[in-house]
PDB file of C-alpha atoms in Angstrom:
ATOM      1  CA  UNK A   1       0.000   0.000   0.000  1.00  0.00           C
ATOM      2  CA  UNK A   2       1.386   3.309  -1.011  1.00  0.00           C
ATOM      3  CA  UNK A   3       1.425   6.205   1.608  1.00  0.00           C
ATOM      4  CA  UNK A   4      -1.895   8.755   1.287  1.00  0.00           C
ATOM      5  CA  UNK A   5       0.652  11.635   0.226  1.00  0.00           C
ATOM      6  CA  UNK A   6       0.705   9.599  -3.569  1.00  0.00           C
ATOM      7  CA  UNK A   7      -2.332  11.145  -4.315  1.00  0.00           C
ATOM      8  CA  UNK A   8      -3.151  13.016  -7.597  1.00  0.00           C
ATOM      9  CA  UNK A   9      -5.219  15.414  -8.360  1.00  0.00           C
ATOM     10  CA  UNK A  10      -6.964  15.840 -11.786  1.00  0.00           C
ATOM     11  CA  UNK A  11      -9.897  17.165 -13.076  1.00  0.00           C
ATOM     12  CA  UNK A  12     -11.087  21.335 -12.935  1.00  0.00           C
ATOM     13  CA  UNK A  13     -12.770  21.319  -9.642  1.00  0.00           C
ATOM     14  CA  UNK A  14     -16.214  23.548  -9.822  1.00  0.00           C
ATOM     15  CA  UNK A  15     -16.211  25.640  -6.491  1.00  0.00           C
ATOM     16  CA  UNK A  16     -19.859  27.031  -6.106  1.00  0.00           C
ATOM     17  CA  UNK A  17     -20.703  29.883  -3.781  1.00  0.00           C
ATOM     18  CA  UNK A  18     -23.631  31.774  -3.127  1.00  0.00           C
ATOM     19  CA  UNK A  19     -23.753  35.627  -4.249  1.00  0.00           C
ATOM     20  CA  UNK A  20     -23.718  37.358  -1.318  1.00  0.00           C
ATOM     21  CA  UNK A  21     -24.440  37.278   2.548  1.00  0.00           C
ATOM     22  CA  UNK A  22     -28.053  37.331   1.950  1.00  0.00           C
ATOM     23  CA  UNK A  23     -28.226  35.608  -1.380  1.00  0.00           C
ATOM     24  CA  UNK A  24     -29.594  31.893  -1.558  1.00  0.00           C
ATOM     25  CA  UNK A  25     -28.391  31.925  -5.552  1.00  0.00           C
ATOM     26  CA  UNK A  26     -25.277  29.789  -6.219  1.00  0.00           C
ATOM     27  CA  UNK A  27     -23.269  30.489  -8.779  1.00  0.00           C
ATOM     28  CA  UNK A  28     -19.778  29.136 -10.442  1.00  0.00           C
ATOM     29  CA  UNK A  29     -17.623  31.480  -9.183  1.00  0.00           C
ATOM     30  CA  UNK A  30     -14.173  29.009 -10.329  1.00  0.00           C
ATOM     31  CA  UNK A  31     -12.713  26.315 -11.674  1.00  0.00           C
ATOM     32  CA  UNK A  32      -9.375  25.024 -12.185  1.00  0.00           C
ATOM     33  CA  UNK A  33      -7.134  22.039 -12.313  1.00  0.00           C
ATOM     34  CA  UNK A  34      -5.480  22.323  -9.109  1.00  0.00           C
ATOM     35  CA  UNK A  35      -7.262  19.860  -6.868  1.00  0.00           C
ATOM     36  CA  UNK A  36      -7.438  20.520  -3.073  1.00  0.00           C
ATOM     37  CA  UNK A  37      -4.751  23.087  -3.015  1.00  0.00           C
ATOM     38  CA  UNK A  38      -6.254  25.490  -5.393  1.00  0.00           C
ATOM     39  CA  UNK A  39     -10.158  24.850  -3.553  1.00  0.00           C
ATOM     40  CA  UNK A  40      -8.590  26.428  -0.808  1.00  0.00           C
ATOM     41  CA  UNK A  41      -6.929  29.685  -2.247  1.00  0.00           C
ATOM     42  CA  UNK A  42     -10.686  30.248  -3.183  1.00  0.00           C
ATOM     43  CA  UNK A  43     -12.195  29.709  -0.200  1.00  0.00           C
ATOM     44  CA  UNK A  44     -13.381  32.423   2.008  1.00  0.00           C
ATOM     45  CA  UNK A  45     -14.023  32.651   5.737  1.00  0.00           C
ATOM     46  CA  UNK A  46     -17.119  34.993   5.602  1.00  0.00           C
ATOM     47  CA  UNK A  47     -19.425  32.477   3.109  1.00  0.00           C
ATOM     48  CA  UNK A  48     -20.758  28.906   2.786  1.00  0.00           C
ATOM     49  CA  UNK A  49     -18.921  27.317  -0.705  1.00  0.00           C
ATOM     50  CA  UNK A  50     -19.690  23.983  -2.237  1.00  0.00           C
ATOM     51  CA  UNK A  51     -16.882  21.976  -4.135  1.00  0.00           C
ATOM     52  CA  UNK A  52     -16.829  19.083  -6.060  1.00  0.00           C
ATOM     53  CA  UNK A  53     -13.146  17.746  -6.719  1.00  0.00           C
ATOM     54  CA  UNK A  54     -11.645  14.691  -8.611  1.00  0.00           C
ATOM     55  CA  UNK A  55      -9.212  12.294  -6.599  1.00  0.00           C
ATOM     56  CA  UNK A  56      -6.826  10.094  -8.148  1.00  0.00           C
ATOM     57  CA  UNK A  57      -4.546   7.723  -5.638  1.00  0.00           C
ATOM     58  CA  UNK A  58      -3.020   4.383  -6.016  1.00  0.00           C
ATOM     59  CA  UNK A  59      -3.822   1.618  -3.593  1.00  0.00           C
ATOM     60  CA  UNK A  60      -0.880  -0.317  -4.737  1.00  0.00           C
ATOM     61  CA  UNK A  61       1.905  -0.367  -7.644  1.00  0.00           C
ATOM     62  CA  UNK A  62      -0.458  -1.824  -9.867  1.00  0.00           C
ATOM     63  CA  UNK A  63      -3.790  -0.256  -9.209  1.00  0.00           C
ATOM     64  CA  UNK A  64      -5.158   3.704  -9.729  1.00  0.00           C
ATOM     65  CA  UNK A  65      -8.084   4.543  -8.412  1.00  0.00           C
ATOM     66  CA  UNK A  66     -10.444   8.014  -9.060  1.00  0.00           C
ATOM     67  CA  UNK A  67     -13.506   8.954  -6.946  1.00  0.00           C
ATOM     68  CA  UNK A  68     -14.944  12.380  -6.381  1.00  0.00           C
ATOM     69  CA  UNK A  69     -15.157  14.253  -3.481  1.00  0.00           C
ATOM     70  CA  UNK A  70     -18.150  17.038  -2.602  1.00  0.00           C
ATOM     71  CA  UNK A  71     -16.665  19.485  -0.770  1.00  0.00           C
ATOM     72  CA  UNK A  72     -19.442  21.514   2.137  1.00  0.00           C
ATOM     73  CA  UNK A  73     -17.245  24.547   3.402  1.00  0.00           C
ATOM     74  CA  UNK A  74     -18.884  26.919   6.044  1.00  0.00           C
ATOM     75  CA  UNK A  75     -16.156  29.732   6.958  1.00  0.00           C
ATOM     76  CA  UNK A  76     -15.580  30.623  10.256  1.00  0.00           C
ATOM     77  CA  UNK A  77     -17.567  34.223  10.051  1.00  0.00           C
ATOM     78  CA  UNK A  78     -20.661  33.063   8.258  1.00  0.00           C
ATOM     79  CA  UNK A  79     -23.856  33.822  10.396  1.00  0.00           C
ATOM     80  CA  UNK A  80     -26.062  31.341  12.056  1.00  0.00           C
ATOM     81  CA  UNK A  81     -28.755  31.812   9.623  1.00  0.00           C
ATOM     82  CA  UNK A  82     -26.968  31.148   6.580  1.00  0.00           C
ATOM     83  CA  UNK A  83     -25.201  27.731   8.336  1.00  0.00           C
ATOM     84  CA  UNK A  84     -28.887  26.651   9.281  1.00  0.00           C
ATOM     85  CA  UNK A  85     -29.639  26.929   5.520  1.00  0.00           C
ATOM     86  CA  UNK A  86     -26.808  25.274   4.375  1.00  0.00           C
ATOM     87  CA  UNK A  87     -28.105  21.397   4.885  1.00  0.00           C
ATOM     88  CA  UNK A  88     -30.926  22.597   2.298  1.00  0.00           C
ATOM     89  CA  UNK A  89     -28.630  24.147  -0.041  1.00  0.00           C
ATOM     90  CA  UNK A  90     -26.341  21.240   0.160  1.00  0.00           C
ATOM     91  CA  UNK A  91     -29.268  19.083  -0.737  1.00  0.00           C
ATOM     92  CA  UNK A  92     -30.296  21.094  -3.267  1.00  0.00           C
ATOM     93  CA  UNK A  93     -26.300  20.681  -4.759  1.00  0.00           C
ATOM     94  CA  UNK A  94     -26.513  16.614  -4.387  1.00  0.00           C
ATOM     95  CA  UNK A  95     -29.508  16.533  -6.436  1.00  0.00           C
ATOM     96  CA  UNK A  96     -26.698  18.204  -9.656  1.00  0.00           C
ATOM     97  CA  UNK A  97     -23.726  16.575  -8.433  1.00  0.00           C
ATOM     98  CA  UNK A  98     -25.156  13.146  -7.370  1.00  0.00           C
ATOM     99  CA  UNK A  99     -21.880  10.953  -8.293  1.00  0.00           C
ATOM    100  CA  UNK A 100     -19.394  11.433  -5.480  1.00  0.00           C
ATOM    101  CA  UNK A 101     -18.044   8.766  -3.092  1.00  0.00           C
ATOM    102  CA  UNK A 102     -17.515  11.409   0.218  1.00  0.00           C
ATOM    103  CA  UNK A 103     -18.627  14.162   1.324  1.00  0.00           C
ATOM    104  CA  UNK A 104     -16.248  16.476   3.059  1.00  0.00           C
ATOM    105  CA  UNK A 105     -17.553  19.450   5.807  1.00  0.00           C
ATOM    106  CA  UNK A 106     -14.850  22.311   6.544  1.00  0.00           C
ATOM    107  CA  UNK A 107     -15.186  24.923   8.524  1.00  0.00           C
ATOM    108  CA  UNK A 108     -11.066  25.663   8.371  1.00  0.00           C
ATOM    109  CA  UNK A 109      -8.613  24.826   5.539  1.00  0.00           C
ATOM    110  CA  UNK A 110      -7.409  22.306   7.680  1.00  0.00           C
ATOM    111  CA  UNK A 111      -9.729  19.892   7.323  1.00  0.00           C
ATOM    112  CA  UNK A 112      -9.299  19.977   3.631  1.00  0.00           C
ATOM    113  CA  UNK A 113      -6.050  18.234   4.041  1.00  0.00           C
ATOM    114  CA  UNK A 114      -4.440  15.811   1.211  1.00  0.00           C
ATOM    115  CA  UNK A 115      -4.012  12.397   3.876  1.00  0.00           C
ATOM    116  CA  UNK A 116      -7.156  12.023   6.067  1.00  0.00           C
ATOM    117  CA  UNK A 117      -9.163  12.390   2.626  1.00  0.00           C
ATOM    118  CA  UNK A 118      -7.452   9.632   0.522  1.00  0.00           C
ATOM    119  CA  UNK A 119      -7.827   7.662   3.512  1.00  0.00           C
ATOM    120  CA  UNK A 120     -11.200   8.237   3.659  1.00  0.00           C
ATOM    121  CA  UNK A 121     -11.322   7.249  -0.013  1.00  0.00           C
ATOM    122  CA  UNK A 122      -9.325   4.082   0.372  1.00  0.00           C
ATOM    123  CA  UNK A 123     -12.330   3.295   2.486  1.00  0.00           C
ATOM    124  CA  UNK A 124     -14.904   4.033   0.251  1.00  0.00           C
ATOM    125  CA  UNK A 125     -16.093   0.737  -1.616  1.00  0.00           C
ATOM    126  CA  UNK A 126     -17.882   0.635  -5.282  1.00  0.00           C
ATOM    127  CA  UNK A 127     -21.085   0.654  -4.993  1.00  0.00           C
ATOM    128  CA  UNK A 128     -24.085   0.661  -7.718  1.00  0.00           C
ATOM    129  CA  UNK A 129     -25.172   4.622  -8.658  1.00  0.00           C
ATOM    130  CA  UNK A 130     -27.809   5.424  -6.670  1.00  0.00           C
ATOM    131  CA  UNK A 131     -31.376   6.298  -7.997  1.00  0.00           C
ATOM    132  CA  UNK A 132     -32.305   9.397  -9.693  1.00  0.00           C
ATOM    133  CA  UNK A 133     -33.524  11.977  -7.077  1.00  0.00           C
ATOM    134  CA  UNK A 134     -37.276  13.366  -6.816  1.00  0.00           C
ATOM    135  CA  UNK A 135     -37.896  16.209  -8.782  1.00  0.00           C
ATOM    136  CA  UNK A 136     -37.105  19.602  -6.736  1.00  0.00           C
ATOM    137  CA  UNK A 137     -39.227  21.039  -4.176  1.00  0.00           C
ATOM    138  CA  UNK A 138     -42.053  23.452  -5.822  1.00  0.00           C
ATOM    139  CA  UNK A 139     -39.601  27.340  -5.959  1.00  0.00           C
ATOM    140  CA  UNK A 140     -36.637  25.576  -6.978  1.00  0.00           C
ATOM    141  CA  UNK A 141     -35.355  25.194 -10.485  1.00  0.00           C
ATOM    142  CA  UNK A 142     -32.159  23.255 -11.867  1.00  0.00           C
ATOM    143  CA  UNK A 143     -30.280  24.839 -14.462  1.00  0.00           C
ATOM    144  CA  UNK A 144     -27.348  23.962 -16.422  1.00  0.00           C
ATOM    145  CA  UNK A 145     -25.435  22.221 -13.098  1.00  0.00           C
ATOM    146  CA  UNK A 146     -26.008  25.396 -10.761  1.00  0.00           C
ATOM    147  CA  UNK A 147     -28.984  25.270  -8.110  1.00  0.00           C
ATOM    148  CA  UNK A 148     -31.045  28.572  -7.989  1.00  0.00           C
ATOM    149  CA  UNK A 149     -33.405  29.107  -5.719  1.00  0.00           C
ATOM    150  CA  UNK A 150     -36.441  31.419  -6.754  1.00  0.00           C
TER     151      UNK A 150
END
């Protein structure tokens, strides 16, 4: 087994955030092709940020694995009332990005670190895709992978 720290990263991440501090609209505000390390240089204390991020590690010489990680980030200075609304945003997000194998809530770059994640991952067995979600809730709309809500 190779050490977590073999892990590459592939793939331009999308990093969603909402508008503003009283805005429930997400929008793409970035993408790129850095992996972890470049989610975090976007990520910003003061608002509530969805990522979804492509993980490529090797269990062995012979083997390469990819899974995707959904990334929940909730700064340190965003209000109470925009983390309460965050478990229906993020649900609103998993019903766009349904095919990852974690999920990942940070609060401080920190927790967003390479190891703990591809061991997490290494965890993580194959499992069939799961059903197609229920239509949204009556006010919300789905459009072109970005959840608005109206």
């Amino acid at each position: 087994m190779l050490p977590p720290s073999s892990a590459e990263y592939s793939h331009p991440p999308p990093f969603h955030s909402q508008q503003g501090p009283r805005s429930d609209k997400l929008t793409l505000t970035a993408t790129g092709a850095g992996g972890l390390t470049e989610l975090k240089e976007h990520l910003d204390d003061a608002r509530a940020s969805f990522g979804y991020v492509r993980v490529s590690y090797a269990n062995d010489k012979e083997s390469q694995r990819e899974k995707f990680v959904l990334v929940v980030w909730i700064g340190s200075g965003v209000k109470v009332m925009r983390k309460a609304k965050i478990s229906v945003h993020a649900a609103d997000v998993k019903t766009v990005l349904r095919t990852f194998s974690i999920e990942v809530a940070a609060k401080d770059k920190d927790d967003l670190e390479e190891e703990p994640i591809v061991v997490r991952l290494r965890k993580v067995r194959s499992r069939p895709p799961p059903p197609p979600p229920p239509p949204p809730p009556p006010g919300v709309s789905v459009r072109r992978m970005c959840v608005v809500r109206e």
